[in-house]
XYZ file of C-alpha atoms in Angstrom:
424
model
C -12.544 -62.150 -24.666
C -14.362 -60.454 -21.793
C -14.229 -56.654 -21.340
C -12.316 -57.135 -18.087
C -9.621 -59.208 -19.798
C -9.374 -56.706 -22.661
C -8.909 -53.922 -20.100
C -6.241 -55.982 -18.282
C -4.296 -56.416 -21.510
C -4.452 -52.690 -22.288
C -3.352 -51.728 -18.776
C -0.443 -54.201 -18.711
C 0.657 -53.110 -22.176
C 0.717 -49.446 -21.103
C 2.473 -50.263 -17.829
C 5.246 -52.287 -19.483
C 7.666 -49.326 -20.075
C 7.498 -48.419 -16.386
C 8.166 -51.912 -15.095
C 11.865 -51.739 -15.920
C 12.272 -48.874 -13.434
C 10.242 -50.765 -10.829
C 12.345 -53.920 -11.208
C 15.598 -51.950 -11.013
C 14.386 -50.368 -7.779
C 13.513 -53.814 -6.413
C 16.962 -55.067 -7.404
C 18.582 -52.241 -5.431
C 16.647 -53.492 -2.387
C 17.724 -57.101 -2.928
C 14.283 -58.232 -4.074
C 15.378 -58.933 -7.658
C 18.607 -60.243 -9.123
C 20.015 -57.459 -11.306
C 21.752 -60.086 -13.458
C 18.446 -61.823 -14.221
C 16.194 -58.885 -15.047
C 16.252 -59.826 -18.728
C 14.466 -63.044 -17.838
C 11.608 -61.005 -16.370
C 11.083 -59.546 -19.852
C 11.599 -62.965 -21.528
C 14.796 -61.753 -23.194
C 18.175 -63.499 -23.651
C 16.733 -66.849 -22.618
C 18.722 -70.093 -22.967
C 18.149 -72.031 -26.184
C 15.313 -74.497 -26.487
C 16.375 -78.058 -27.145
C 14.471 -80.192 -29.673
C 11.756 -82.485 -28.393
C 8.829 -82.202 -25.967
C 9.012 -79.374 -23.437
C 7.016 -78.891 -20.236
C 6.863 -75.507 -18.510
C 6.149 -75.601 -14.766
C 5.344 -72.362 -12.937
C 4.987 -71.683 -9.220
C 5.266 -68.467 -7.270
C 7.607 -69.172 -4.380
C 9.373 -71.826 -2.331
C 6.394 -74.003 -1.438
C 5.104 -74.275 -4.996
C 8.643 -74.710 -6.345
C 9.285 -77.687 -4.065
C 6.063 -79.324 -5.265
C 6.965 -78.721 -8.900
C 10.509 -80.023 -8.441
C 9.148 -83.332 -7.199
C 6.554 -83.408 -9.978
C 9.266 -82.601 -12.535
C 11.477 -85.440 -11.327
C 8.571 -87.865 -11.696
C 7.781 -86.568 -15.193
C 11.384 -87.055 -16.312
C 11.384 -90.587 -14.894
C 8.216 -91.380 -16.837
C 9.237 -89.541 -20.038
C 13.055 -89.647 -20.409
C 14.169 -87.104 -22.955
C 11.685 -84.329 -22.222
C 12.959 -80.867 -21.306
C 11.571 -78.983 -18.308
C 11.529 -75.220 -17.795
C 10.765 -74.093 -14.243
C 9.808 -70.497 -13.473
C 9.193 -68.763 -10.154
C 8.792 -65.241 -8.805
C 11.092 -64.908 -5.793
C 14.820 -64.856 -5.138
C 14.378 -67.450 -2.402
C 12.795 -69.908 -4.816
C 15.453 -69.154 -7.436
C 18.205 -70.097 -4.974
C 16.335 -73.293 -4.127
C 16.004 -74.193 -7.796
C 19.676 -73.512 -8.409
C 20.600 -76.191 -5.872
C 17.983 -78.853 -6.568
C 16.974 -78.632 -10.226
C 17.157 -82.002 -12.006
C 19.041 -82.844 -15.172
C 17.208 -82.002 -18.417
C 15.806 -78.873 -16.743
C 16.527 -75.171 -16.351
C 15.157 -72.434 -14.128
C 14.244 -68.936 -15.299
C 12.708 -66.060 -13.423
C 9.023 -65.818 -14.275
C 8.274 -63.302 -17.043
C 6.200 -60.256 -16.287
C 2.585 -60.768 -17.273
C 2.592 -58.152 -20.008
C 1.374 -59.015 -23.514
C 4.802 -58.695 -25.155
C 6.777 -60.543 -22.451
C 4.192 -63.322 -22.388
C 4.311 -63.641 -26.176
C 8.128 -63.705 -26.268
C 8.235 -66.328 -23.535
C 5.738 -68.681 -25.186
C 7.171 -68.201 -28.682
C 10.703 -68.904 -27.428
C 9.960 -72.063 -25.436
C 7.023 -73.404 -27.479
C 5.844 -75.536 -24.547
C 3.840 -78.664 -25.234
C 2.353 -78.518 -21.737
C 2.084 -75.580 -19.306
C 1.632 -76.508 -15.634
C 0.522 -73.843 -13.180
C 0.714 -74.689 -9.461
C -1.769 -73.846 -6.730
C -3.149 -70.349 -7.403
C -0.953 -69.009 -10.174
C -3.315 -67.304 -12.632
C -1.533 -64.919 -15.025
C -3.943 -63.898 -17.797
C -1.531 -62.908 -20.560
C 0.641 -65.983 -20.135
C -2.385 -68.287 -20.019
C -3.926 -66.694 -23.107
C -0.682 -66.775 -25.105
C -0.172 -70.437 -24.227
C -3.673 -71.169 -25.465
C -3.097 -69.274 -28.710
C 0.075 -71.304 -29.304
C -1.838 -74.554 -28.932
C -0.099 -75.635 -25.711
C -1.967 -77.950 -23.369
C -2.585 -76.368 -19.961
C -2.988 -77.769 -16.466
C -3.669 -76.365 -13.004
C -2.303 -78.743 -10.375
C -2.492 -78.810 -6.592
C -4.983 -75.956 -6.894
C -5.802 -74.132 -3.672
C -8.377 -71.399 -3.289
C -9.570 -69.734 -0.103
C -13.157 -68.639 0.438
C -12.221 -64.974 0.062
C -10.416 -65.653 -3.241
C -13.435 -67.560 -4.519
C -15.711 -64.654 -3.550
C -13.436 -62.268 -5.418
C -13.404 -64.402 -8.554
C -17.180 -64.809 -8.369
C -17.458 -61.117 -9.270
C -15.457 -61.901 -12.414
C -16.737 -65.379 -13.118
C -16.658 -64.775 -16.884
C -12.955 -63.919 -16.701
C -12.245 -66.973 -14.583
C -14.069 -69.298 -16.962
C -12.278 -67.787 -19.952
C -8.888 -68.265 -18.340
C -9.284 -71.588 -16.525
C -12.385 -73.162 -18.018
C -10.532 -74.422 -21.105
C -7.647 -76.008 -19.198
C -7.086 -79.634 -20.139
C -6.553 -80.681 -16.515
C -7.687 -79.075 -13.248
C -6.733 -80.873 -10.035
C -7.600 -79.530 -6.579
C -5.501 -80.064 -3.449
C -8.480 -80.296 -1.095
C -12.258 -80.780 -1.177
C -13.048 -77.151 -0.255
C -10.999 -75.864 -3.200
C -12.599 -78.457 -5.452
C -16.085 -77.277 -4.489
C -15.169 -73.612 -5.024
C -13.695 -74.323 -8.448
C -16.771 -76.311 -9.448
C -19.019 -73.397 -8.515
C -16.897 -70.955 -10.505
C -16.406 -73.163 -13.550
C -19.718 -75.003 -13.668
C -17.932 -78.333 -14.203
C -16.648 -81.223 -12.143
C -13.157 -80.875 -10.676
C -11.025 -83.804 -9.529
C -9.592 -83.711 -6.001
C -6.606 -86.089 -5.857
C -5.249 -84.420 -2.694
C -2.281 -82.245 -1.775
C 0.916 -82.958 -3.719
C 2.956 -81.801 -0.745
C 2.197 -85.150 0.869
C 4.476 -86.808 -1.703
C 7.543 -84.703 -0.932
C 10.415 -86.596 0.640
C 11.988 -85.002 3.707
C 14.915 -82.767 2.716
C 18.400 -84.224 2.941
C 21.108 -83.165 5.385
C 24.879 -83.101 5.106
C 26.022 -85.965 7.397
C 29.240 -84.190 8.405
C 27.332 -81.024 9.377
C 24.776 -83.098 11.291
C 27.457 -84.874 13.298
C 29.404 -81.666 13.927
C 26.396 -79.632 15.118
C 25.067 -82.493 17.242
C 28.370 -82.506 19.066
C 29.439 -78.874 19.101
C 26.123 -77.012 19.383
C 23.347 -79.279 20.644
C 25.759 -81.093 22.962
C 23.132 -83.346 24.620
C 20.705 -80.451 25.131
C 17.110 -80.507 24.006
C 16.882 -78.663 20.691
C 13.832 -76.616 19.738
C 13.613 -75.459 16.131
C 11.465 -72.561 14.881
C 11.111 -73.325 11.175
C 9.913 -71.055 8.342
C 9.159 -68.154 10.665
C 7.765 -64.736 9.750
C 7.950 -61.357 11.548
C 6.587 -61.625 15.075
C 6.947 -65.390 15.265
C 10.577 -65.298 16.386
C 9.554 -63.150 19.366
C 6.729 -65.569 20.235
C 9.124 -68.527 20.060
C 11.766 -66.808 22.201
C 9.118 -65.855 24.778
C 7.934 -69.474 24.887
C 11.433 -70.889 25.342
C 12.586 -68.539 28.111
C 11.852 -71.195 30.722
C 13.898 -73.846 28.931
C 17.269 -72.435 29.949
C 19.063 -75.684 29.164
C 17.749 -75.982 25.576
C 19.488 -75.168 22.309
C 17.377 -73.021 19.954
C 17.498 -72.826 16.156
C 15.738 -70.004 14.287
C 15.102 -70.666 10.588
C 13.396 -67.635 8.980
C 11.273 -68.315 5.919
C 13.140 -65.513 4.154
C 16.888 -65.638 4.951
C 17.292 -61.982 3.988
C 15.676 -61.176 7.359
C 18.887 -62.315 9.034
C 19.999 -58.808 10.078
C 16.589 -58.068 11.594
C 16.615 -61.286 13.655
C 20.246 -60.746 14.628
C 19.264 -57.360 16.097
C 16.412 -59.050 17.999
C 18.781 -61.591 19.556
C 21.254 -58.884 20.512
C 18.481 -56.842 22.128
C 17.538 -59.880 24.202
C 21.194 -60.497 25.108
C 21.078 -64.061 23.832
C 24.435 -65.530 22.784
C 24.088 -66.799 19.222
C 25.919 -67.977 16.136
C 24.874 -66.885 12.660
C 25.092 -69.525 9.962
C 25.230 -67.127 7.000
C 28.324 -65.450 8.497
C 30.186 -68.723 8.910
C 30.020 -68.635 12.719
C 30.887 -71.929 14.428
C 28.114 -72.685 16.921
C 29.216 -73.982 20.316
C 27.514 -75.099 23.563
C 28.015 -71.537 24.828
C 25.523 -70.338 22.205
C 21.885 -70.291 23.184
C 20.670 -69.762 19.593
C 21.778 -70.741 16.114
C 20.406 -68.281 13.548
C 20.033 -70.441 10.438
C 19.592 -67.680 7.853
C 20.604 -69.835 4.876
C 18.818 -71.712 2.105
C 18.596 -75.430 1.432
C 19.483 -76.718 4.917
C 16.065 -77.375 6.425
C 16.745 -81.112 6.488
C 19.708 -80.451 8.790
C 17.775 -78.273 11.215
C 14.804 -80.638 11.389
C 17.027 -83.628 12.127
C 18.579 -81.767 15.065
C 15.172 -80.945 16.543
C 13.582 -82.377 19.648
C 10.386 -80.532 18.666
C 9.486 -78.072 15.904
C 7.542 -74.834 16.025
C 6.350 -74.381 12.434
C 5.917 -70.741 11.424
C 3.231 -69.178 9.280
C 0.366 -69.936 11.647
C 0.817 -66.809 13.789
C 1.603 -64.431 10.902
C -1.092 -62.380 9.190
C -2.131 -63.505 5.696
C 0.452 -66.319 5.444
C -1.833 -69.279 6.094
C 0.697 -71.732 7.512
C 3.364 -73.949 5.979
C 3.678 -77.601 5.038
C 3.998 -79.728 8.219
C 4.763 -83.014 6.477
C 8.555 -82.623 6.309
C 9.076 -82.622 10.093
C 6.287 -85.161 10.640
C 7.903 -87.645 8.249
C 11.168 -87.165 10.146
C 9.282 -88.173 13.331
C 9.489 -84.680 14.840
C 6.582 -83.308 16.933
C 5.075 -80.212 15.300
C 3.427 -77.216 16.970
C 1.972 -74.393 14.911
C -0.364 -71.418 15.109
C -4.106 -71.414 14.386
C -4.077 -69.474 11.085
C -3.311 -72.315 8.676
C -5.987 -71.758 6.036
C -3.669 -72.880 3.219
C -3.344 -76.291 4.873
C -6.630 -76.516 6.776
C -7.629 -80.042 5.688
C -4.100 -81.421 6.069
C -3.618 -79.850 9.519
C -6.992 -81.163 10.720
C -6.074 -84.656 9.538
C -2.634 -84.576 11.162
C -4.035 -83.188 14.396
C -6.634 -85.963 14.467
C -3.784 -88.478 14.063
C -1.951 -86.891 17.023
C 1.013 -85.729 14.922
C 0.491 -81.950 15.026
C -0.851 -79.608 17.698
C -2.248 -76.084 17.349
C -0.984 -73.538 19.885
C -2.528 -70.121 20.434
C 0.119 -68.038 22.228
C 3.587 -68.248 23.759
C 2.279 -69.883 26.940
C 0.506 -72.530 24.900
C 3.658 -73.068 22.830
C 5.764 -73.448 25.975
C 3.370 -76.108 27.261
C 3.506 -77.867 23.902
C 7.305 -77.895 23.858
C 7.316 -79.281 27.382
C 4.839 -82.038 26.444
C 4.908 -82.363 22.624
C 2.659 -84.607 20.517
C 3.490 -88.293 20.755
C 4.711 -89.387 17.333
C 2.877 -92.687 16.848
C 4.816 -94.871 14.439
C 1.551 -96.516 13.407
C 0.015 -93.137 12.524
C 3.122 -92.078 10.571
C 3.249 -95.393 8.695
C -0.396 -94.971 7.683
C 0.324 -91.416 6.546
C 3.278 -92.504 4.442
C 1.265 -95.293 2.832
C -1.219 -92.661 1.608
C 1.377 -90.036 0.690
C 1.972 -90.883 -2.963
C -1.668 -91.167 -4.011
C -2.069 -87.462 -5.015
C 1.167 -87.537 -7.035
C 0.232 -90.758 -8.815
C -3.187 -89.347 -9.742
C -1.573 -86.134 -11.013
C 0.920 -88.016 -13.176
C -1.888 -90.157 -14.569
C -3.703 -86.985 -15.647
C -0.653 -85.163 -17.060
C 1.325 -87.807 -18.925
C -1.211 -88.220 -21.760
C -0.764 -84.491 -22.505
C 2.997 -84.799 -23.135
C 4.181 -86.064 -26.531
C 6.623 -88.944 -26.354
C 10.138 -88.051 -27.552
C 10.861 -89.366 -31.052
C 14.254 -90.566 -29.848
C 15.383 -91.765 -26.449
C 17.696 -88.894 -25.466
C 18.645 -90.448 -22.133
C 21.392 -92.650 -23.618
C 25.150 -92.057 -23.979
C 26.269 -88.836 -25.530
C 23.097 -86.884 -24.736
């Protein structure tokens, strides 16, 4: 073990008694679920069922969606395995609660302290641990290795600044990640950075987000809102927005006085903040989380709920995708609206999806906009959604997922009994 890792373990061990106070304070601010704090310490966890178990960990909504799709494919290929999903945020927990497959549970991610990590690994005894994108938690990784679990980093993404930071601790990085059984990068730039850090070849199957199916929508809600809110108007949707992006979108749409607008914040808990913004601008609006019934008299529908993105995207004439005008966010996945044949406009800061955005822009399916004037022009004349370009994209979409499954399945023991039959 490197001196830096030893120091990390000492610091996290000493900090552990204080973390309970910190989590309680976060719960009082709505950032933690007070009823699930035990999970953060890997206490009072559900029982482990017999048979192979795969643990899949991602930080927030984006990673959780990727892992949900991966988990469904793993269950299809290995009926009878148990999946344990963990994530860090309340938003992702609500998503998991609605969409988690059978044979799976969700738990809040344990704190990365030595004792919590040990309790978590000893309780679940995972056969395979899958970490998504950039989730590197030293104590959890080390405990999994000590327990003999296979480990995989999938859909790995690493920015240049992160790679520079890890280069100063290259020994730590190689100790933590160098012994993983599988390392799969989402893009060539990440693959090259990981190769430099690890001194070994890294496979680049592509971004798993390409394999995600567009989210579903409730047909009754779709029909009702098409009639009662959109009402033959153009409908512009601002999806997965962050602070400052709602203002930019509203500035851009001022000229479209006959259009219906839908605001979908990335974090629904910002609903009060956005409600105050709409009131200050004297825009008539309905708020989804309050049960308001949107009508043609409403200029805006504030969609501050979870799990309804498929509904909002299907109502859209064009989509402004957030995250590209917000500091340090790096953009969001554009494939959901694209695969629903919706033109996508987004900001220039999309470093988390740089290769994907460049490819989609080259295909004429996405356009980068710089400011509100640029966005207004893009909404007035959005990208033409070539069916040929979309068909080619969809034909390529499953390749990263298939390559990932090919790498992971040999690491999962086959169940001794087929537990997918009657009575199980």
